[in-house]
Amino acid sequence: MTTQILNDLTVEIDGEGAALLCIHGLGGSSNNWTPILPALGGFRRIRPDLPGSARSPLPADGQTLSIEHYVETMTRLLSKLDIESVHVMAHSMGTIVAQHLALRRPGTLKSLALFGPLAAPPEAARPNIAARANAARGGVAAMQEIADAIVKGATSTQTKEQQPAVLALVRESVMRQSPEGYAQSCAALAEAQSAVLERIDVPTLLVTGDQDGVAPAVNVRTMQERIAGSRLVVLEGCGHWTTFEQPQRCAQELEAFYAALP
């Protein structure tokens, strides 16, 4: 494994085979994918920390984060690595980035595997996400409160009762974000707009939890209906942090998905 700084991004790259770009979500990092790496042995895995998240700084030019900025950053990363064909895996906010990237680079993306997917935040949720951005600017203490709220609201009952290490991992992932980076990431999500899902024409796997309040199964089923040929999997006893809460099931679904690709 190598950790590189490319275009101001911290990127972990390992493995051999077809390129697989892994895009984490709000409050995440390259470690969102660590629990399921055994299922990705046949790929060259490219796992960036998004701008302003984890080990990657905010843009040096002062540009404010947005979904468009994330898409442009991923496009530049692929170009920097001379990648002309890539599979994409994403979580939460990262799934919005992945959907726009699929339309930005037709013929380049070979598949999408989307965990806790959403086309865009529901209108009713946008003010709350924007309020969280403002709260995050309160600093370290505010980030701790946000992390505790996310652990409480975005993990399943079973995870809370049976997997204390997962709760600690989710909490640590959020608490380790810089307040301003997290605030701008929240603002980017609050303003996110849907891609034209009907134009996505690559094999697509949609995975959500039956207790995922961010990407409820009913909403993901609507996405499935809009993305031709896509497959939906709803994991029992799982919240929004899919790859942390149910890594074995996620790995099984990925292995089956990739094995069926033409």
PDB file of N, CA and C in Angstrom, residues 34-82:
ATOM      1  N   THR A  34     -11.969   0.067   4.664  1.00  0.00           N
ATOM      2  CA  THR A  34     -11.069  -0.914   5.260  1.00  0.00           C
ATOM      3  C   THR A  34     -11.768  -2.220   5.638  1.00  0.00           C
ATOM      4  N   PRO A  35     -12.978  -2.199   6.214  1.00  0.00           N
ATOM      5  CA  PRO A  35     -13.606  -3.461   6.616  1.00  0.00           C
ATOM      6  C   PRO A  35     -13.950  -4.390   5.459  1.00  0.00           C
ATOM      7  N   ILE A  36     -14.059  -3.857   4.238  1.00  0.00           N
ATOM      8  CA  ILE A  36     -14.471  -4.712   3.117  1.00  0.00           C
ATOM      9  C   ILE A  36     -13.355  -4.930   2.097  1.00  0.00           C
ATOM     10  N   LEU A  37     -12.137  -4.542   2.439  1.00  0.00           N
ATOM     11  CA  LEU A  37     -11.024  -4.716   1.502  1.00  0.00           C
ATOM     12  C   LEU A  37     -10.839  -6.166   1.039  1.00  0.00           C
ATOM     13  N   PRO A  38     -11.089  -7.184   1.884  1.00  0.00           N
ATOM     14  CA  PRO A  38     -10.918  -8.557   1.400  1.00  0.00           C
ATOM     15  C   PRO A  38     -11.783  -8.898   0.185  1.00  0.00           C
ATOM     16  N   ALA A  39     -12.900  -8.195   0.013  1.00  0.00           N
ATOM     17  CA  ALA A  39     -13.768  -8.453  -1.138  1.00  0.00           C
ATOM     18  C   ALA A  39     -13.279  -7.752  -2.396  1.00  0.00           C
ATOM     19  N   LEU A  40     -12.213  -6.953  -2.285  1.00  0.00           N
ATOM     20  CA  LEU A  40     -11.756  -6.121  -3.398  1.00  0.00           C
ATOM     21  C   LEU A  40     -10.369  -6.520  -3.866  1.00  0.00           C
ATOM     22  N   GLY A  41     -10.031  -7.796  -3.656  1.00  0.00           N
ATOM     23  CA  GLY A  41      -8.680  -8.245  -3.949  1.00  0.00           C
ATOM     24  C   GLY A  41      -8.282  -8.186  -5.408  1.00  0.00           C
ATOM     25  N   GLY A  42      -9.246  -8.178  -6.307  1.00  0.00           N
ATOM     26  CA  GLY A  42      -8.923  -8.170  -7.731  1.00  0.00           C
ATOM     27  C   GLY A  42      -8.808  -6.789  -8.338  1.00  0.00           C
ATOM     28  N   PHE A  43      -8.773  -5.748  -7.486  1.00  0.00           N
ATOM     29  CA  PHE A  43      -8.778  -4.377  -7.989  1.00  0.00           C
ATOM     30  C   PHE A  43      -7.539  -3.601  -7.539  1.00  0.00           C
ATOM     31  N   ARG A  44      -7.207  -2.582  -8.311  1.00  0.00           N
ATOM     32  CA  ARG A  44      -6.288  -1.539  -7.864  1.00  0.00           C
ATOM     33  C   ARG A  44      -7.151  -0.508  -7.147  1.00  0.00           C
ATOM     34  N   ARG A  45      -7.048  -0.450  -5.841  1.00  0.00           N
ATOM     35  CA  ARG A  45      -7.973   0.317  -5.021  1.00  0.00           C
ATOM     36  C   ARG A  45      -7.422   1.713  -4.757  1.00  0.00           C
ATOM     37  N   ILE A  46      -8.213   2.713  -5.107  1.00  0.00           N
ATOM     38  CA  ILE A  46      -7.819   4.110  -4.981  1.00  0.00           C
ATOM     39  C   ILE A  46      -8.782   4.749  -3.989  1.00  0.00           C
ATOM     40  N   ARG A  47      -8.252   5.108  -2.803  1.00  0.00           N
ATOM     41  CA  ARG A  47      -9.124   5.545  -1.711  1.00  0.00           C
ATOM     42  C   ARG A  47      -8.695   6.933  -1.226  1.00  0.00           C
ATOM     43  N   PRO A  48      -9.245   7.982  -1.827  1.00  0.00           N
ATOM     44  CA  PRO A  48      -8.890   9.328  -1.383  1.00  0.00           C
ATOM     45  C   PRO A  48      -9.687   9.756  -0.156  1.00  0.00           C
ATOM     46  N   ASP A  49      -9.103  10.666   0.621  1.00  0.00           N
ATOM     47  CA  ASP A  49      -9.856  11.482   1.561  1.00  0.00           C
ATOM     48  C   ASP A  49     -10.303  12.712   0.774  1.00  0.00           C
ATOM     49  N   LEU A  50     -11.591  12.968   0.716  1.00  0.00           N
ATOM     50  CA  LEU A  50     -12.097  14.101  -0.047  1.00  0.00           C
ATOM     51  C   LEU A  50     -11.533  15.419   0.477  1.00  0.00           C
ATOM     52  N   PRO A  51     -11.504  16.454  -0.350  1.00  0.00           N
ATOM     53  CA  PRO A  51     -11.022  17.755   0.126  1.00  0.00           C
ATOM     54  C   PRO A  51     -11.753  18.189   1.394  1.00  0.00           C
ATOM     55  N   GLY A  52     -10.988  18.618   2.396  1.00  0.00           N
ATOM     56  CA  GLY A  52     -11.572  19.077   3.648  1.00  0.00           C
ATOM     57  C   GLY A  52     -11.945  17.973   4.600  1.00  0.00           C
ATOM     58  N   SER A  53     -11.743  16.718   4.214  1.00  0.00           N
ATOM     59  CA  SER A  53     -12.093  15.577   5.060  1.00  0.00           C
ATOM     60  C   SER A  53     -10.832  14.838   5.507  1.00  0.00           C
ATOM     61  N   ALA A  54     -10.851  14.357   6.754  1.00  0.00           N
ATOM     62  CA  ALA A  54      -9.777  13.519   7.289  1.00  0.00           C
ATOM     63  C   ALA A  54      -8.413  14.171   7.044  1.00  0.00           C
ATOM     64  N   ARG A  55      -7.542  13.509   6.244  1.00  0.00           N
ATOM     65  CA  ARG A  55      -6.169  13.999   6.087  1.00  0.00           C
ATOM     66  C   ARG A  55      -5.977  14.949   4.913  1.00  0.00           C
ATOM     67  N   SER A  56      -7.048  15.225   4.153  1.00  0.00           N
ATOM     68  CA  SER A  56      -6.939  16.137   3.011  1.00  0.00           C
ATOM     69  C   SER A  56      -7.368  17.543   3.423  1.00  0.00           C
ATOM     70  N   PRO A  57      -6.558  18.545   3.088  1.00  0.00           N
ATOM     71  CA  PRO A  57      -6.902  19.914   3.488  1.00  0.00           C
ATOM     72  C   PRO A  57      -8.016  20.490   2.616  1.00  0.00           C
ATOM     73  N   LEU A  58      -8.554  21.605   3.062  1.00  0.00           N
ATOM     74  CA  LEU A  58      -9.459  22.377   2.217  1.00  0.00           C
ATOM     75  C   LEU A  58      -8.683  22.917   1.013  1.00  0.00           C
ATOM     76  N   PRO A  59      -9.374  23.242  -0.072  1.00  0.00           N
ATOM     77  CA  PRO A  59      -8.676  23.747  -1.264  1.00  0.00           C
ATOM     78  C   PRO A  59      -7.772  24.934  -0.940  1.00  0.00           C
ATOM     79  N   ALA A  60      -6.548  24.872  -1.435  1.00  0.00           N
ATOM     80  CA  ALA A  60      -5.564  25.921  -1.141  1.00  0.00           C
ATOM     81  C   ALA A  60      -5.959  27.264  -1.750  1.00  0.00           C
ATOM     82  N   ASP A  61      -6.765  27.222  -2.823  1.00  0.00           N
ATOM     83  CA  ASP A  61      -7.163  28.467  -3.481  1.00  0.00           C
ATOM     84  C   ASP A  61      -8.365  29.120  -2.813  1.00  0.00           C
ATOM     85  N   GLY A  62      -8.830  28.531  -1.715  1.00  0.00           N
ATOM     86  CA  GLY A  62      -9.959  29.114  -1.000  1.00  0.00           C
ATOM     87  C   GLY A  62     -11.312  28.787  -1.587  1.00  0.00           C
ATOM     88  N   GLN A  63     -11.353  27.945  -2.614  1.00  0.00           N
ATOM     89  CA  GLN A  63     -12.625  27.582  -3.221  1.00  0.00           C
ATOM     90  C   GLN A  63     -13.499  26.835  -2.213  1.00  0.00           C
ATOM     91  N   THR A  64     -14.762  27.202  -2.162  1.00  0.00           N
ATOM     92  CA  THR A  64     -15.698  26.558  -1.244  1.00  0.00           C
ATOM     93  C   THR A  64     -16.072  25.179  -1.761  1.00  0.00           C
ATOM     94  N   LEU A  65     -16.202  24.227  -0.857  1.00  0.00           N
ATOM     95  CA  LEU A  65     -16.553  22.872  -1.265  1.00  0.00           C
ATOM     96  C   LEU A  65     -17.975  22.803  -1.815  1.00  0.00           C
ATOM     97  N   SER A  66     -18.154  21.930  -2.786  1.00  0.00           N
ATOM     98  CA  SER A  66     -19.462  21.675  -3.394  1.00  0.00           C
ATOM     99  C   SER A  66     -19.399  20.313  -4.058  1.00  0.00           C
ATOM    100  N   ILE A  67     -20.543  19.777  -4.426  1.00  0.00           N
ATOM    101  CA  ILE A  67     -20.547  18.509  -5.157  1.00  0.00           C
ATOM    102  C   ILE A  67     -19.782  18.661  -6.457  1.00  0.00           C
ATOM    103  N   GLU A  68     -19.953  19.772  -7.120  1.00  0.00           N
ATOM    104  CA  GLU A  68     -19.233  20.010  -8.370  1.00  0.00           C
ATOM    105  C   GLU A  68     -17.724  20.005  -8.129  1.00  0.00           C
ATOM    106  N   HIS A  69     -17.294  20.608  -7.037  1.00  0.00           N
ATOM    107  CA  HIS A  69     -15.858  20.621  -6.733  1.00  0.00           C
ATOM    108  C   HIS A  69     -15.350  19.203  -6.484  1.00  0.00           C
ATOM    109  N   TYR A  70     -16.115  18.402  -5.755  1.00  0.00           N
ATOM    110  CA  TYR A  70     -15.719  17.012  -5.530  1.00  0.00           C
ATOM    111  C   TYR A  70     -15.598  16.260  -6.855  1.00  0.00           C
ATOM    112  N   VAL A  71     -16.569  16.458  -7.752  1.00  0.00           N
ATOM    113  CA  VAL A  71     -16.538  15.769  -9.041  1.00  0.00           C
ATOM    114  C   VAL A  71     -15.305  16.187  -9.836  1.00  0.00           C
ATOM    115  N   GLU A  72     -15.035  17.475  -9.856  1.00  0.00           N
ATOM    116  CA  GLU A  72     -13.843  17.960 -10.564  1.00  0.00           C
ATOM    117  C   GLU A  72     -12.570  17.392  -9.949  1.00  0.00           C
ATOM    118  N   THR A  73     -12.539  17.296  -8.631  1.00  0.00           N
ATOM    119  CA  THR A  73     -11.362  16.748  -7.944  1.00  0.00           C
ATOM    120  C   THR A  73     -11.154  15.286  -8.290  1.00  0.00           C
ATOM    121  N   MET A  74     -12.227  14.501  -8.318  1.00  0.00           N
ATOM    122  CA  MET A  74     -12.111  13.089  -8.688  1.00  0.00           C
ATOM    123  C   MET A  74     -11.690  12.950 -10.149  1.00  0.00           C
ATOM    124  N   THR A  75     -12.193  13.824 -11.003  1.00  0.00           N
ATOM    125  CA  THR A  75     -11.810  13.788 -12.417  1.00  0.00           C
ATOM    126  C   THR A  75     -10.320  14.069 -12.579  1.00  0.00           C
ATOM    127  N   ARG A  76      -9.821  15.074 -11.851  1.00  0.00           N
ATOM    128  CA  ARG A  76      -8.391  15.394 -11.913  1.00  0.00           C
ATOM    129  C   ARG A  76      -7.555  14.251 -11.349  1.00  0.00           C
ATOM    130  N   LEU A  77      -8.043  13.614 -10.292  1.00  0.00           N
ATOM    131  CA  LEU A  77      -7.306  12.496  -9.706  1.00  0.00           C
ATOM    132  C   LEU A  77      -7.159  11.357 -10.708  1.00  0.00           C
ATOM    133  N   LEU A  78      -8.241  11.009 -11.386  1.00  0.00           N
ATOM    134  CA  LEU A  78      -8.179   9.940 -12.381  1.00  0.00           C
ATOM    135  C   LEU A  78      -7.218  10.305 -13.512  1.00  0.00           C
ATOM    136  N   SER A  79      -7.250  11.556 -13.922  1.00  0.00           N
ATOM    137  CA  SER A  79      -6.334  11.996 -14.979  1.00  0.00           C
ATOM    138  C   SER A  79      -4.889  11.939 -14.505  1.00  0.00           C
ATOM    139  N   LYS A  80      -4.641  12.351 -13.247  1.00  0.00           N
ATOM    140  CA  LYS A  80      -3.285  12.327 -12.692  1.00  0.00           C
ATOM    141  C   LYS A  80      -2.738  10.905 -12.663  1.00  0.00           C
ATOM    142  N   LEU A  81      -3.618   9.941 -12.423  1.00  0.00           N
ATOM    143  CA  LEU A  81      -3.195   8.548 -12.350  1.00  0.00           C
ATOM    144  C   LEU A  81      -3.283   7.842 -13.712  1.00  0.00           C
ATOM    145  N   ASP A  82      -3.611   8.600 -14.767  1.00  0.00           N
ATOM    146  CA  ASP A  82      -3.717   8.054 -16.127  1.00  0.00           C
ATOM    147  C   ASP A  82      -4.715   6.896 -16.196  1.00  0.00           C
TER     148      ASP A  82
END
